[in-house]
Structures are given as C-alpha cells and as structure tokens.
Amino acid sequence: MSLKITNKQQVTELLDQYDYFIFDCDGVLWLGDHLLPHIPETLQMLKDKGKTVIFVTNNSTKSRNDYLHKFEKLGISGITKDEVFGSSYASAVYIDKILQLPKDKKVWVLGEAGIEQELHELGYKTVGGTDPKLVEDGVKFKPDHPLIDKLDPEVGAVLCGLTFNVNYLKLSITLQYLLQENKSLPFIATNIDSTFPVKGKLLIGAGSIIETVAFASGRQPDAICGKPNQAMMNAIKADNPGLQANPKKGLMVGDRLNTDMKFGRDGGLDTLLVLTGIETEENVLALAQDVAPTYYANKLGDLYEF
Amino acid sequence: MSLKITNKQQVTELLDQYDYFIFDCDGVLWLGDHLLPHIPETLQMLKDKGKTVIFVTNNSTKSRNDYLHKFEKLGISGITKDEVFGSSYASAVYIDKILQLPKDKKVWVLGEAGIEQELHELGYKTVGGTDPKLVEDGVKFKPDHPLIDKLDPEVGAVLCGLTFNVNYLKLSITLQYLLQENKSLPFIATNIDSTFPVKGKLLIGAGSIIETVAFASGRQPDAICGKPNQAMMNAIKADNPGLQANPKKGLMVGDRLNTDMKFGRDGGLDTLLVLTGIETEENVLALAQDVAPTYYANKLGDLYEF
C-alpha cells in the first residue's frame, strides 16, 4: 500500500533517504504552460540540500534546449542541459551508441524539430521531419507525388515520434522506408504513449501515430526509447554512478502509473506519484502491492509546503 | 490445388457452372485509371449469357455513383447502381439496418465524400468528413482549436474509413467521440485493409488510419463492413435469392487472397484469383488446400480471349 505524504516528518525522512530525484515534467512541474504551485521552491530546496535532480520527458517534439527555454520561461532557473533527458535525446543516443549507425547515414524522421535537433547535435543528417516540402500541399495528397518515389538511399534508420503536423504524404513515405530492403531498416520509436493530454483532453499520442505505420508495414518498432523503457534510465545511471550502484537512493516522481511509476520501479528506484496529472487517489489505493507507488502526494509542492 | 484457367474448354465449363459473378474492381478490372485488357468484352459476354454480374470494392473514398462514373469513363457501359457494392454503401446500410440508428442522429465521419454521399442517401446527416473547417489550418494544429471542444451532441455513431486528407485535428476529434459517453458510441470501420496499392507502391490503407484512433481510444471497431467481412456478402445475397439459396452458383473474382478470396470462400462461393493485382503464381501454388482459390488465371480477360 502506498504511503501518502501528508506532514513535515514524512518529508524530512524522505529527503534523508534519497539522493537522486528524477522528475517527469508535464503533470508534475507544470500543466501545459501553467506552472504548478511551489515548484521552483521545491527544486531549489532539493538542490540546496545537495540532491541531484533530473528531468525526464516523453514529449519528443521538444529538444533538451527547448526544455531549458521552457524551464526559464516558467521561472525555474539554473537547470542545465545534462539534467534533462527527453525521448528525442534518448532516441538519438540509441541510434548513436546502441545501433552505432555510421555518421554518413541519414535518419528519416516522422516527427518534429526536437528529434531533428538532437540527431543533428550527435552529427546525423535527417530527412523528413519538418522539411517544408512535405507540407507544401497541406492535407492534400496526390498518389503521384514525386517524393513517394524519391527515397534517399543514404537513409539508414527510421525514427518516429509525435507530430502535430501529420499528413498522408509523411505517413506514406515513412511506410516506403519501413518496407524497403525487405523491411530491414531499423524502426525506432521515441515513445509509445497512446494519448497526449492537453488541458484535460486526451489528444492523439506518439504511439497512436506510430501505430499507423506499424500496422501498414506489418512491423513493430525495434526499439522504444521513452519511459517506461529502460534505455533512458540506463543513460541516466551511466551519468550518475551513485544511482547506478544503489538505485534505492533514487526516487522517481511522476503523474502516470503506466509510464512514470513503471519506469522508476523497473529501474529499481522508489516511486512517488503526484495527483496533479491524470491519476486519482482512488486509482492509487486500488492498486496491488507490486505495482503501487512507494509514496503518493496531492502535489509535488507539498514537499516544500510541509 | 487451384486449377489454372488456360483454355476454352475450361472457360466453357466455368460459364456453365456459375450464374453469379462477383468482381473486385481495382487489380481485376483496372489498375488505378488504366483498364485491363478485354474487360468490357468479358463483362458483355457474361451479360449476354444471362449471368448476374456484381461489383464490390473496399475503397470507401468513392460512392456507388462515383463508381458508375468511373465505369463509364473507362468504357464499361451499362452498369447500374444496384450492381455495385462498396464499403461506404455497406457501412451506411449497416448503420441503417443493423444499428438502426434513428434518422435524427448524426454520424461523425473520418473519411471522404464517398461515405458522406451514401449516408446522405439513406437520410443521415454527417459531421466531420470533408467539412472544410477541418482543413482550414492545413496540417497545422493548435491544441486550443475550438472544434476539439465543440462536440455535436446529436452524433450517434462514428464511421471511419480511408482519407487522403488526414490531419491531427480530424484524428483528435474522432478520438473525442470514441471516448465520449464512456466509450459507448458505435465505432464502425468501412474496411481494415492495411495498405492502399497505387501504381506498384503500397500507401497507407484505411485500416492503418483507423488503427490510430483505435490505439488512442483503447477500442477496436464494433463492426467492419468491407471485405472479407460477410456484411457486404449478406447484402448481396439478400438482393439475389438464387445466390442465397445456392452459394455454389456464385464465383468471386479478385486479386487478393486475404480479402477477396476469403470473402468469397467465407460466403460459400467458389473463387477465381487473377494475377493482375498483388498476388503471384508462386504464392497461389504454395497455398494449403483449404485456403487455395478454386481457380486462378493470368487475367480476367482470358475468359473472353479463350
């Protein structure tokens, strides 16, 4: 059964117990463009106590630099790039370190600028993505569109994530690459969240867009880089030997049971669910012991307020 | 083992044996806008011998009227509306006859004009579909788009099919309807073909687009109206009592094993696969007895040429 954080004594014990605090962003620190209460103070308190803070996000439309801008804009200062792990960055690292795709190969991107920027930083050229030629005709599609036939022979991997600017041309070109060379090009997903919560509504998530090209090609992604997949956790641990040696010194804080809490649990960390996102107290209390978070709280700011 | 049609004797026996000839269109009669050899002559020969000819198609972007125009344009004359069964028509009939959706309810359409026209003919109002407001912003999407929040309370069913003009807004509004009222609105698919063949390439099919909103909503369609589903076959049989009484008097002619041949076989008809579409002779000869078509031929026009 999860312990609810309701008083100062609990917070003190929690701060004593953990050295690494890993935070999901949307639903924990902010909701869309609206900062949640006492977030800067909570983060500053953790840093003042010498804690390591790390931010993780499955939203691949933004790069780590974009996230730094967002932190600044919302009044959370002093965050550095090495404290931020996004699914776009995790995917670029996967392509570089695990796939070891040669740098003279290109990556076809179904997704937005966040993915492109992270790949470019690691020295890869991208095709697709935000290329304006792909949206010249808007939502209109002609089967004889020249780009359908002009596949780039230098493409060595296909990376798919969330795009709000999806059209039939982008989906169909992605399909061509997935079918090419007897379906042998690596197929990587930034994450497979089925929905994307915006202002209390569930919109189409990366996983649902990827499902289109997966179903059409008869393939499933060879790798999924976002939470709850451990690729991102392994990258975090590699940067933090203390966490690597003793995962129980780490606390994963998030608002989703099936991604954030699973991500922490699978990595051997303790977990704290906050109720500012999509889960409810009833959901938490109904969970079986083996999937219940270690703690839960009404909001992250309670750690500062208590 | 399938019998290959290679001579006049076989054709004569085949014409003696069957009274009902059901044809898939694309890949059998034409490839895109290119008529295959001796199609008008073959169809005329069948009609001259008093055979009933019926045309079926899973392409929901066109209505039956659109198909009549296409037949005319390609030089196949004398086809009437009651000889054509499309997945858009089959879906409209399903909503009317099986669901018995009251006529004061509307249907949300993820799809093109073919679906709208068939629903309108049966007296239903549609929302979504080709509404220009849905593509005003082209491929751009803003999460605060007013249409996301303005769901029509009169919508009583969601019908999804192929659209070349897909965008994030259309997919996300479809998702809102599928989640609405505790996921209780009927969810109907015109067909679930994963790909759409155009000029030797496989593009995104209706099934792959529908998979996006299915995955996002955690639902699967309550009904699938196209081939190989038998809803369309039952409608054909209802119009043709002789076929109803004795399905073995019918021959299903198509170019796809997993849709056309299965459609005929599941309906109790004999089957003829033509090699002008996506299957090869090697594929046919490798099939187990229970899924092999009754006959195969290089092309439909062979029935006339021999």
PDB file of C-alpha atoms in Angstrom, chain A residues 134-135 138-141 143-144 148-149 162-172 175-176 179 192-196 198-199 201-205 207-209 211-213 215-217, chain B residues 134-135 138-141 143-144 148-149 162-172 175-176 179 192-196 198-199 201-205 207-209 211-213 215-217:
ATOM      1  CA  LEU A 134       6.339  17.561 -47.054  1.00  0.00           C
ATOM      2  CA  VAL A 135       3.594  20.017 -46.166  1.00  0.00           C
ATOM      3  CA  GLY A 138      -1.065  20.726 -46.814  1.00  0.00           C
ATOM      4  CA  VAL A 139      -3.520  17.933 -46.178  1.00  0.00           C
ATOM      5  CA  LYS A 140      -3.996  17.235 -49.901  1.00  0.00           C
ATOM      6  CA  PHE A 141      -2.348  14.158 -51.333  1.00  0.00           C
ATOM      7  CA  PRO A 143      -0.679   9.441 -55.399  1.00  0.00           C
ATOM      8  CA  ASP A 144       1.874  10.551 -57.995  1.00  0.00           C
ATOM      9  CA  ILE A 148       6.936   8.960 -52.767  1.00  0.00           C
ATOM     10  CA  ASP A 149       9.295   7.625 -55.411  1.00  0.00           C
ATOM     11  CA  LEU A 162       4.785  12.649 -32.117  1.00  0.00           C
ATOM     12  CA  THR A 163       3.941  15.144 -34.831  1.00  0.00           C
ATOM     13  CA  PHE A 164       1.036  17.569 -34.784  1.00  0.00           C
ATOM     14  CA  ASN A 165       1.647  18.227 -38.498  1.00  0.00           C
ATOM     15  CA  VAL A 166       0.885  14.751 -39.719  1.00  0.00           C
ATOM     16  CA  ASN A 167      -0.390  14.184 -43.266  1.00  0.00           C
ATOM     17  CA  TYR A 168      -0.876  11.261 -45.635  1.00  0.00           C
ATOM     18  CA  LEU A 169       2.332  12.045 -47.550  1.00  0.00           C
ATOM     19  CA  LYS A 170       4.545  11.830 -44.434  1.00  0.00           C
ATOM     20  CA  LEU A 171       2.882   8.591 -43.327  1.00  0.00           C
ATOM     21  CA  SER A 172       3.191   7.035 -46.786  1.00  0.00           C
ATOM     22  CA  LEU A 175       5.888   3.356 -44.914  1.00  0.00           C
ATOM     23  CA  GLN A 176       8.127   3.166 -48.003  1.00  0.00           C
ATOM     24  CA  LEU A 179       9.119  -1.685 -46.324  1.00  0.00           C
ATOM     25  CA  ILE A 192       4.530   4.830 -27.472  1.00  0.00           C
ATOM     26  CA  ASP A 193       2.194   6.876 -25.265  1.00  0.00           C
ATOM     27  CA  SER A 194      -1.198   6.346 -26.870  1.00  0.00           C
ATOM     28  CA  THR A 195      -2.536   9.777 -25.911  1.00  0.00           C
ATOM     29  CA  PHE A 196      -1.204  13.292 -25.378  1.00  0.00           C
ATOM     30  CA  VAL A 198      -3.749  18.818 -23.217  1.00  0.00           C
ATOM     31  CA  LYS A 199      -5.963  20.891 -20.926  1.00  0.00           C
ATOM     32  CA  LYS A 201      -8.445  16.420 -23.027  1.00  0.00           C
ATOM     33  CA  LEU A 202      -6.702  13.392 -24.455  1.00  0.00           C
ATOM     34  CA  LEU A 203      -5.336  14.039 -27.943  1.00  0.00           C
ATOM     35  CA  ILE A 204      -3.501  11.663 -30.288  1.00  0.00           C
ATOM     36  CA  GLY A 205      -0.190  10.478 -28.800  1.00  0.00           C
ATOM     37  CA  GLY A 207       2.170   5.738 -30.027  1.00  0.00           C
ATOM     38  CA  SER A 208      -1.051   6.149 -31.992  1.00  0.00           C
ATOM     39  CA  ILE A 209       0.683   7.858 -34.909  1.00  0.00           C
ATOM     40  CA  GLU A 211       0.679   2.533 -34.879  1.00  0.00           C
ATOM     41  CA  THR A 212      -0.403   3.724 -38.353  1.00  0.00           C
ATOM     42  CA  VAL A 213       2.930   2.955 -39.988  1.00  0.00           C
ATOM     43  CA  PHE A 215       0.091  -1.619 -38.965  1.00  0.00           C
ATOM     44  CA  ALA A 216       0.667  -0.648 -42.602  1.00  0.00           C
ATOM     45  CA  SER A 217       4.164  -2.145 -42.689  1.00  0.00           C
TER      46      SER A 217
ATOM     47  CA  LEU B 134     -11.354  20.716 -40.507  1.00  0.00           C
ATOM     48  CA  VAL B 135      -8.630  21.535 -43.007  1.00  0.00           C
ATOM     49  CA  GLY B 138      -3.979  22.506 -43.186  1.00  0.00           C
ATOM     50  CA  VAL B 139      -1.509  20.307 -41.370  1.00  0.00           C
ATOM     51  CA  LYS B 140      -1.029  22.819 -38.544  1.00  0.00           C
ATOM     52  CA  PHE B 141      -2.656  22.052 -35.225  1.00  0.00           C
ATOM     53  CA  PRO B 143      -4.335  22.366 -29.000  1.00  0.00           C
ATOM     54  CA  ASP B 144      -6.891  25.089 -28.268  1.00  0.00           C
ATOM     55  CA  ILE B 148     -11.921  19.936 -30.200  1.00  0.00           C
ATOM     56  CA  ASP B 149     -14.293  21.171 -27.516  1.00  0.00           C
ATOM     57  CA  LEU B 162      -9.741   5.906 -45.786  1.00  0.00           C
ATOM     58  CA  THR B 163      -8.920   9.583 -46.094  1.00  0.00           C
ATOM     59  CA  PHE B 164      -6.023  11.053 -48.045  1.00  0.00           C
ATOM     60  CA  ASN B 165      -6.646  14.372 -46.290  1.00  0.00           C
ATOM     61  CA  VAL B 166      -5.867  13.217 -42.779  1.00  0.00           C
ATOM     62  CA  ASN B 167      -4.603  15.679 -40.170  1.00  0.00           C
ATOM     63  CA  TYR B 168      -4.102  15.766 -36.405  1.00  0.00           C
ATOM     64  CA  LEU B 169      -7.313  17.734 -35.858  1.00  0.00           C
ATOM     65  CA  LYS B 170      -9.506  15.134 -37.589  1.00  0.00           C
ATOM     66  CA  LEU B 171      -7.841  12.280 -35.707  1.00  0.00           C
ATOM     67  CA  SER B 172      -8.146  14.057 -32.358  1.00  0.00           C
ATOM     68  CA  LEU B 175     -10.813  10.300 -30.590  1.00  0.00           C
ATOM     69  CA  GLN B 176     -13.060  12.627 -28.525  1.00  0.00           C
ATOM     70  CA  LEU B 179     -14.025   8.310 -25.726  1.00  0.00           C
ATOM     71  CA  ILE B 192      -9.419  -2.542 -42.443  1.00  0.00           C
ATOM     72  CA  ASP B 193      -7.090  -3.022 -45.422  1.00  0.00           C
ATOM     73  CA  SER B 194      -3.701  -2.057 -44.025  1.00  0.00           C
ATOM     74  CA  THR B 195      -2.377  -0.714 -47.320  1.00  0.00           C
ATOM     75  CA  PHE B 196      -3.717   1.008 -50.433  1.00  0.00           C
ATOM     76  CA  VAL B 198      -1.203   2.713 -56.137  1.00  0.00           C
ATOM     77  CA  LYS B 199       0.995   2.197 -59.177  1.00  0.00           C
ATOM     78  CA  LYS B 201       3.503   1.113 -54.371  1.00  0.00           C
ATOM     79  CA  LEU B 202       1.772   0.372 -51.088  1.00  0.00           C
ATOM     80  CA  LEU B 203       0.383   3.527 -49.469  1.00  0.00           C
ATOM     81  CA  ILE B 204      -1.432   3.914 -46.145  1.00  0.00           C
ATOM     82  CA  GLY B 205      -4.746   1.990 -46.107  1.00  0.00           C
ATOM     83  CA  GLY B 207      -7.076   0.051 -41.596  1.00  0.00           C
ATOM     84  CA  SER B 208      -3.855   1.852 -40.736  1.00  0.00           C
ATOM     85  CA  ILE B 209      -5.606   5.204 -40.296  1.00  0.00           C
ATOM     86  CA  GLU B 211      -5.591   1.904 -36.094  1.00  0.00           C
ATOM     87  CA  THR B 212      -4.502   5.389 -34.913  1.00  0.00           C
ATOM     88  CA  VAL B 213      -7.842   6.194 -33.288  1.00  0.00           C
ATOM     89  CA  PHE B 215      -4.986   2.592 -30.310  1.00  0.00           C
ATOM     90  CA  ALA B 216      -5.561   6.064 -28.852  1.00  0.00           C
ATOM     91  CA  SER B 217      -9.054   5.184 -27.601  1.00  0.00           C
TER      92      SER B 217
END
